[in-house]
């Protein structure tokens, strides 16, 4: 995957929004000032390249920097992330337009760790809800197709939750549910069937979901997500150092 260009970042900010993206490791931006997780200035980083901080700071979990990048000031957070393969730790460089008054380095790091949820959701939309291609350049048609795709995904998730409760199942695979052919034609039938016939068809669908969409291995990601969200919400961002006091 490529990296977002500076022009794209500037367009996002100009539109009144914020960005949080992963930057290149070999960034040539120079540190104007830097803080640790406790809000203390790290003067030994001043003037260094973002990608070449003094070795003694490699033990730090996060370094929150304002850097100069070709005349533009940018907030960059260097944070340690675990790799999937060997569980080792590598540095990630997170570029953001969010000011420290709105989000601490800890919060931004945790938000970035939640990116896999977005990736999984997009995979579900593309592979199970017909979002893989829209043959139109009209904004209204594209927006309508995205809306229908998201609605389809939400309905499938609702029936998956009902299946868990109805059949007392332990674990279901979200991806299997979204890609399952079990829903083909069901949503249209749902609009035409009378109550008794609908509940009969629904109960049959719930049983099929329970038997065909089981996870082969329980996942702790949902628990991790809840813990991450709680930690992001509880982390205080308005402190003396974030106000510059």
Tab-separated table of C-alpha atoms in Angstrom, residues 6-233:
chain	number	residue	atom	x	y	z
A	6	UNK	CA	0.959	16.049	1.362
A	7	UNK	CA	-1.606	17.561	-1.017
A	8	UNK	CA	-4.229	15.055	0.133
A	9	UNK	CA	-3.521	15.874	3.791
A	10	UNK	CA	-3.925	19.585	3.084
A	11	UNK	CA	-7.236	18.989	1.301
A	12	UNK	CA	-8.559	17.065	4.319
A	13	UNK	CA	-7.619	19.906	6.686
A	14	UNK	CA	-9.053	22.525	4.309
A	15	UNK	CA	-12.376	20.649	4.333
A	16	UNK	CA	-12.591	21.061	8.124
A	17	UNK	CA	-11.675	17.457	8.971
A	18	UNK	CA	-8.683	15.730	10.557
A	19	UNK	CA	-6.444	12.905	9.414
A	20	UNK	CA	-4.518	10.144	11.191
A	21	UNK	CA	-2.275	8.105	8.919
A	22	UNK	CA	0.883	6.044	9.060
A	23	UNK	CA	3.892	7.926	7.692
A	24	UNK	CA	7.145	6.846	6.126
A	25	UNK	CA	9.922	5.651	8.417
A	26	UNK	CA	12.556	7.710	6.587
A	27	UNK	CA	10.830	11.040	7.178
A	28	UNK	CA	13.091	14.057	6.609
A	29	UNK	CA	11.010	16.300	8.907
A	30	UNK	CA	12.960	17.960	11.723
A	31	UNK	CA	11.735	18.112	15.316
A	32	UNK	CA	10.785	21.569	16.582
A	33	UNK	CA	9.844	20.242	20.011
A	34	UNK	CA	8.895	16.915	21.546
A	35	UNK	CA	7.083	15.592	24.634
A	36	UNK	CA	6.937	12.278	26.413
A	37	UNK	CA	3.742	10.595	27.688
A	38	UNK	CA	3.849	12.691	30.857
A	39	UNK	CA	3.990	15.966	28.927
A	40	UNK	CA	7.643	16.690	29.700
A	41	UNK	CA	9.742	18.361	27.028
A	42	UNK	CA	12.461	16.176	25.509
A	43	UNK	CA	15.040	18.808	24.615
A	44	UNK	CA	17.593	16.299	23.286
A	45	UNK	CA	15.276	15.613	20.325
A	46	UNK	CA	15.132	19.239	19.155
A	47	UNK	CA	16.596	19.694	15.686
A	48	UNK	CA	16.866	15.939	15.020
A	49	UNK	CA	15.238	14.202	12.084
A	50	UNK	CA	11.997	12.495	13.106
A	51	UNK	CA	13.340	9.165	11.841
A	52	UNK	CA	16.720	9.605	13.573
A	53	UNK	CA	16.063	10.391	17.236
A	54	UNK	CA	18.850	9.800	19.777
A	55	UNK	CA	19.219	6.089	20.604
A	56	UNK	CA	18.536	6.633	24.310
A	57	UNK	CA	14.914	7.464	23.437
A	58	UNK	CA	14.289	4.070	21.814
A	59	UNK	CA	13.037	2.732	25.149
A	60	UNK	CA	10.158	5.236	25.111
A	61	UNK	CA	6.730	3.875	24.207
A	62	UNK	CA	5.733	7.104	22.487
A	63	UNK	CA	7.317	10.424	21.495
A	64	UNK	CA	4.920	13.264	20.625
A	65	UNK	CA	6.555	15.716	18.203
A	66	UNK	CA	5.839	18.890	16.294
A	67	UNK	CA	8.085	18.781	13.265
A	68	UNK	CA	8.991	21.038	10.354
A	69	UNK	CA	8.403	19.407	6.976
A	70	UNK	CA	9.473	21.700	4.141
A	71	UNK	CA	8.144	24.786	5.924
A	72	UNK	CA	4.945	23.174	7.223
A	73	UNK	CA	4.471	22.246	10.870
A	74	UNK	CA	3.058	18.773	11.436
A	75	UNK	CA	2.345	16.627	14.467
A	76	UNK	CA	4.081	13.244	14.309
A	77	UNK	CA	3.906	10.541	16.974
A	78	UNK	CA	6.503	7.793	17.098
A	79	UNK	CA	4.974	4.766	18.806
A	80	UNK	CA	5.981	1.165	19.349
A	81	UNK	CA	3.826	-1.486	17.687
A	82	UNK	CA	4.039	-5.263	17.870
A	83	UNK	CA	4.482	-7.146	14.596
A	84	UNK	CA	2.084	-9.994	13.735
A	85	UNK	CA	4.739	-12.513	12.747
A	86	UNK	CA	7.347	-12.675	15.501
A	87	UNK	CA	5.722	-10.460	18.164
A	88	UNK	CA	8.702	-8.095	18.068
A	89	UNK	CA	8.312	-4.327	18.418
A	90	UNK	CA	8.901	-1.778	15.668
A	91	UNK	CA	8.373	1.967	15.507
A	92	UNK	CA	5.383	3.390	13.661
A	93	UNK	CA	5.315	7.060	12.673
A	94	UNK	CA	1.787	8.464	12.904
A	95	UNK	CA	1.014	11.738	11.151
A	96	UNK	CA	-2.005	13.669	12.347
A	97	UNK	CA	-3.666	17.068	12.221
A	98	UNK	CA	-5.286	16.519	15.635
A	99	UNK	CA	-3.913	19.017	18.180
A	100	UNK	CA	-2.715	17.859	21.581
A	101	UNK	CA	-5.590	19.718	23.226
A	102	UNK	CA	-8.043	17.355	21.505
A	103	UNK	CA	-6.151	14.061	21.608
A	104	UNK	CA	-3.132	12.846	23.526
A	105	UNK	CA	-0.362	10.764	21.942
A	106	UNK	CA	-1.715	7.750	23.845
A	107	UNK	CA	-5.208	8.216	22.387
A	108	UNK	CA	-3.904	8.623	18.851
A	109	UNK	CA	-1.755	5.503	19.201
A	110	UNK	CA	-4.754	3.479	20.414
A	111	UNK	CA	-7.003	4.860	17.661
A	112	UNK	CA	-4.452	3.739	15.099
A	113	UNK	CA	-4.459	0.253	16.616
A	114	UNK	CA	-8.201	0.070	15.865
A	115	UNK	CA	-7.619	0.454	12.113
A	116	UNK	CA	-8.091	-3.310	11.537
A	117	UNK	CA	-11.806	-2.900	12.369
A	118	UNK	CA	-12.199	-0.508	9.445
A	119	UNK	CA	-10.225	-2.861	7.186
A	120	UNK	CA	-12.393	-5.833	8.191
A	121	UNK	CA	-15.592	-3.837	7.674
A	122	UNK	CA	-14.487	-2.762	4.191
A	123	UNK	CA	-13.627	-6.376	3.350
A	124	UNK	CA	-17.114	-7.416	4.463
A	125	UNK	CA	-18.723	-4.714	2.308
A	126	UNK	CA	-16.703	-5.654	-0.766
A	127	UNK	CA	-16.787	-9.441	-0.563
A	128	UNK	CA	-20.266	-9.948	0.899
A	129	UNK	CA	-22.330	-6.867	0.107
A	130	UNK	CA	-21.547	-5.996	-3.524
A	131	UNK	CA	-19.349	-2.947	-2.931
A	132	UNK	CA	-16.490	-4.284	-5.066
A	133	UNK	CA	-17.395	-2.137	-8.049
A	134	UNK	CA	-19.830	0.633	-8.963
A	135	UNK	CA	-20.059	1.386	-12.681
A	136	UNK	CA	-21.035	5.025	-12.327
A	137	UNK	CA	-19.391	8.411	-11.824
A	138	UNK	CA	-22.550	10.088	-10.493
A	139	UNK	CA	-22.270	11.005	-6.825
A	140	UNK	CA	-25.924	10.226	-6.066
A	141	UNK	CA	-25.725	6.699	-7.523
A	142	UNK	CA	-22.447	5.945	-5.745
A	143	UNK	CA	-23.835	7.210	-2.420
A	144	UNK	CA	-27.037	5.178	-2.876
A	145	UNK	CA	-25.031	2.000	-3.622
A	146	UNK	CA	-22.793	2.511	-0.573
A	147	UNK	CA	-25.888	3.057	1.607
A	148	UNK	CA	-27.517	-0.164	0.368
A	149	UNK	CA	-24.283	-2.079	0.915
A	150	UNK	CA	-23.942	-0.828	4.497
A	151	UNK	CA	-27.639	-1.551	5.186
A	152	UNK	CA	-27.184	-5.106	3.901
A	153	UNK	CA	-24.186	-5.581	6.194
A	154	UNK	CA	-26.069	-4.216	9.206
A	155	UNK	CA	-29.048	-6.528	8.594
A	156	UNK	CA	-26.745	-9.552	8.335
A	157	UNK	CA	-25.069	-8.560	11.606
A	158	UNK	CA	-28.477	-8.254	13.305
A	159	UNK	CA	-29.476	-11.742	12.194
A	160	UNK	CA	-26.082	-13.072	13.338
A	161	UNK	CA	-26.705	-11.618	16.808
A	162	UNK	CA	-30.205	-13.137	16.841
A	163	UNK	CA	-28.690	-16.480	15.856
A	164	UNK	CA	-26.262	-16.346	18.782
A	165	UNK	CA	-29.129	-15.707	21.200
A	166	UNK	CA	-31.642	-18.087	19.546
A	167	UNK	CA	-29.311	-21.066	19.240
A	168	UNK	CA	-27.122	-20.323	22.265
A	169	UNK	CA	-24.047	-20.390	20.037
A	170	UNK	CA	-20.715	-19.266	21.429
A	171	UNK	CA	-18.830	-17.811	18.488
A	172	UNK	CA	-19.651	-16.759	14.941
A	173	UNK	CA	-17.303	-15.529	12.227
A	174	UNK	CA	-18.291	-12.026	11.109
A	175	UNK	CA	-16.647	-12.567	7.735
A	176	UNK	CA	-18.428	-15.889	7.176
A	177	UNK	CA	-21.766	-14.281	8.042
A	178	UNK	CA	-21.202	-11.401	5.613
A	179	UNK	CA	-20.071	-13.704	2.780
A	180	UNK	CA	-22.697	-16.383	3.377
A	181	UNK	CA	-25.074	-17.246	0.480
A	182	UNK	CA	-27.764	-18.047	3.073
A	183	UNK	CA	-29.161	-14.517	2.774
A	184	UNK	CA	-29.735	-14.678	-0.985
A	185	UNK	CA	-33.396	-13.922	-1.605
A	186	UNK	CA	-34.248	-13.819	2.108
A	187	UNK	CA	-34.464	-10.024	2.398
A	188	UNK	CA	-36.951	-9.847	-0.491
A	189	UNK	CA	-39.026	-12.679	0.984
A	190	UNK	CA	-38.965	-10.888	4.329
A	191	UNK	CA	-40.991	-8.020	2.819
A	192	UNK	CA	-43.652	-10.295	1.292
A	193	UNK	CA	-44.202	-13.017	3.874
A	194	UNK	CA	-46.936	-12.920	6.477
A	195	UNK	CA	-45.948	-12.954	10.127
A	196	UNK	CA	-46.190	-16.694	10.710
A	197	UNK	CA	-44.342	-17.572	7.482
A	198	UNK	CA	-41.709	-14.918	8.189
A	199	UNK	CA	-40.908	-16.262	11.665
A	200	UNK	CA	-40.667	-19.785	10.287
A	201	UNK	CA	-38.233	-18.650	7.562
A	202	UNK	CA	-36.303	-16.525	10.049
A	203	UNK	CA	-35.850	-19.364	12.554
A	204	UNK	CA	-34.639	-21.626	9.764
A	205	UNK	CA	-32.124	-18.958	8.713
A	206	UNK	CA	-30.880	-18.519	12.294
A	207	UNK	CA	-30.213	-22.245	12.593
A	208	UNK	CA	-28.351	-22.288	9.293
A	209	UNK	CA	-26.223	-19.310	10.389
A	210	UNK	CA	-25.342	-21.087	13.629
A	211	UNK	CA	-24.287	-24.266	11.816
A	212	UNK	CA	-22.526	-22.716	8.818
A	213	UNK	CA	-20.832	-19.587	10.200
A	214	UNK	CA	-19.095	-20.886	13.323
A	215	UNK	CA	-15.626	-19.631	14.155
A	216	UNK	CA	-12.982	-22.339	14.115
A	217	UNK	CA	-11.114	-20.548	16.892
A	218	UNK	CA	-12.524	-18.111	19.462
A	219	UNK	CA	-11.312	-14.542	19.004
A	220	UNK	CA	-10.449	-12.085	21.761
A	221	UNK	CA	-10.475	-9.102	19.379
A	222	UNK	CA	-13.914	-7.856	20.492
A	223	UNK	CA	-12.740	-7.860	24.099
A	224	UNK	CA	-9.562	-6.046	23.015
A	225	UNK	CA	-11.615	-3.471	21.117
A	226	UNK	CA	-13.787	-2.726	24.146
A	227	UNK	CA	-10.704	-2.325	26.351
A	228	UNK	CA	-9.048	-0.060	23.792
A	229	UNK	CA	-12.139	2.139	23.485
A	230	UNK	CA	-12.417	2.438	27.270
A	231	UNK	CA	-8.748	3.385	27.552
A	232	UNK	CA	-9.140	6.024	24.816
A	233	UNK	CA	-12.203	7.574	26.470
